[in-house]
Amino acid sequence: MLEIMVRGAEARDAAAIALVHVRSWQVAYRGIVADDVLDALSMVQRERDWLGWLADEASSTMVAQSDGVVVGFSSMVLASRDEDAGPATCELAALYVDPDRWRLGIGRELLGAAVDAAQKEDCNEVTAWVLSANDAALAFYARAGFVPDGAQQLHPRSGESVVRLRTSLRS
């Protein structure tokens, strides 16, 4: 059985998070996002991005490790960036698992840790933006209680359609 440890991310994790982020995009979104967009993803740039994001106290990023190797991450923005969000709405900005370790429960563990972080910040609900054509992600979030709320937009990097999902943290 795969042993997973989930912990808060640190600056030293930026390169490992970037690797998971880029690999996940290139595998999960092939056939959804244009190949030239996926092929142009830069590990160096993504590591720089993550160094900045990890320093931002307005979010909580968690990593999942197996045998000391980062195999996934989640990042919860502790106040949603959406203009129509309520004051107690957090936003799951990212949740990715290394493609070689999909369907092993790592995403579920990371989502649980992200939701715990949101609850500690007194969030009443969590939103997540998901590519409309990403059936696997839509099904994953549906199993976790997320439902579409009708909001749609174009993803800024890929130009693809995304839908907003929402779940309540109140019992």
XYZ file of C-alpha atoms in Angstrom:
171
model
C 0.000 0.000 0.000
C 1.200 3.493 -0.879
C 2.029 5.557 2.195
C 1.203 9.238 1.814
C 2.102 12.100 4.108
C 0.373 15.450 3.584
C 2.063 18.553 4.997
C 2.264 22.284 4.485
C 4.337 23.268 1.468
C 7.558 25.220 1.887
C 9.696 27.247 -0.517
C 12.035 24.260 -0.866
C 9.100 22.377 -2.471
C 8.682 24.833 -5.364
C 10.620 22.780 -7.938
C 8.821 19.542 -7.018
C 5.425 21.261 -7.117
C 6.317 22.765 -10.508
C 7.211 19.319 -11.854
C 3.888 17.836 -10.739
C 2.013 20.892 -12.045
C 3.557 20.822 -15.532
C 3.402 17.011 -15.914
C -0.217 16.956 -14.781
C -1.216 19.643 -17.239
C 0.631 17.960 -20.104
C -1.015 14.582 -19.457
C -4.490 15.496 -18.177
C -5.182 18.297 -20.619
C -3.761 16.731 -23.815
C -6.673 16.730 -26.248
C -8.455 19.448 -24.254
C -5.905 22.279 -24.332
C -3.960 23.076 -27.507
C -0.713 21.109 -27.810
C 1.333 24.276 -28.353
C 0.111 25.658 -24.996
C 0.996 22.416 -23.202
C 4.354 22.026 -24.955
C 5.315 25.602 -24.064
C 4.887 25.089 -20.308
C 8.149 25.930 -18.593
C 9.350 24.162 -15.461
C 11.652 27.093 -14.728
C 8.840 29.641 -14.988
C 6.429 27.476 -13.024
C 9.018 27.088 -10.228
C 9.381 30.887 -10.113
C 5.596 31.205 -9.967
C 5.399 28.726 -7.094
C 8.112 30.498 -5.121
C 5.910 33.598 -5.220
C 2.662 31.765 -4.530
C 4.152 29.891 -1.569
C 5.211 33.194 -0.011
C 1.646 34.532 -0.241
C -0.070 34.289 3.138
C -3.480 34.582 1.474
C -3.282 30.909 0.480
C -2.558 27.534 2.001
C -0.627 25.037 -0.107
C -0.220 21.417 0.909
C 1.993 18.724 -0.611
C 1.538 14.971 -0.593
C 4.725 12.965 -0.265
C 5.466 9.304 -0.814
C 8.906 8.014 0.161
C 10.065 11.617 0.527
C 9.002 12.589 -3.018
C 6.307 15.194 -3.686
C 3.574 13.381 -5.639
C 0.824 15.993 -5.512
C -0.277 19.340 -4.137
C -3.308 21.463 -3.393
C -3.567 25.206 -2.989
C -6.482 26.915 -1.255
C -6.947 30.678 -1.609
C -8.346 31.670 1.759
C -10.639 34.330 0.283
C -12.110 33.622 -3.142
C -10.872 35.834 -5.973
C -14.318 35.810 -7.610
C -16.143 39.165 -7.592
C -19.440 37.526 -6.653
C -18.009 35.434 -3.795
C -19.356 35.776 -0.313
C -17.053 36.862 2.514
C -16.680 33.317 3.834
C -15.856 31.640 0.497
C -12.483 30.022 -0.083
C -11.263 28.973 -3.541
C -9.443 25.768 -4.367
C -6.985 27.244 -6.853
C -5.126 24.030 -7.668
C -5.134 20.316 -6.973
C -2.799 18.130 -9.005
C -1.306 14.671 -8.598
C 1.605 13.217 -10.539
C 0.061 11.301 -13.471
C 1.979 8.136 -12.537
C 0.080 8.121 -9.232
C -3.471 8.917 -10.289
C -6.359 6.980 -8.734
C -4.458 6.021 -5.574
C -6.385 8.311 -3.199
C -3.791 11.109 -3.187
C -6.190 13.682 -4.628
C -8.784 12.795 -2.012
C -6.183 13.258 0.760
C -5.109 16.612 -0.652
C -8.685 17.808 -1.044
C -9.375 16.855 2.571
C -6.329 18.830 3.751
C -7.365 21.839 1.655
C -10.906 21.745 3.059
C -9.474 21.512 6.592
C -7.443 24.682 5.889
C -10.602 26.429 4.645
C -12.534 25.415 7.748
C -9.764 26.766 9.988
C -10.245 30.103 8.202
C -13.990 29.962 8.944
C -14.955 29.496 5.312
C -18.533 28.384 4.793
C -18.031 27.186 1.236
C -15.322 26.321 -1.286
C -15.323 26.962 -5.020
C -13.113 25.482 -7.720
C -12.778 26.299 -11.418
C -12.482 23.210 -13.644
C -12.015 22.843 -17.389
C -15.449 22.063 -18.838
C -14.067 19.175 -20.897
C -12.160 17.576 -17.999
C -14.619 14.779 -17.251
C -12.304 13.037 -14.773
C -11.922 16.169 -12.627
C -15.620 16.957 -12.803
C -16.421 13.430 -11.597
C -13.791 13.657 -8.815
C -15.273 16.876 -7.467
C -18.849 15.589 -7.810
C -17.928 12.602 -5.620
C -16.622 15.104 -3.053
C -19.908 17.045 -3.035
C -19.059 19.879 -5.449
C -21.799 20.978 -7.850
C -21.730 23.428 -10.770
C -23.152 26.821 -9.795
C -23.719 28.106 -13.345
C -20.656 30.381 -13.578
C -18.417 29.950 -16.631
C -15.449 31.786 -18.087
C -12.388 31.247 -20.269
C -9.228 30.022 -18.584
C -6.633 32.810 -18.938
C -3.678 30.567 -19.898
C -5.375 28.017 -22.122
C -8.359 29.949 -23.482
C -10.531 26.900 -22.726
C -13.943 27.006 -21.068
C -14.029 26.484 -17.304
C -16.975 25.995 -14.977
C -17.184 26.913 -11.317
C -18.037 24.208 -8.827
C -19.127 24.856 -5.253
C -19.556 22.921 -2.023
C -20.829 23.945 1.372
C -18.721 23.323 4.478
C -21.714 23.640 6.769
C -23.327 20.477 8.036
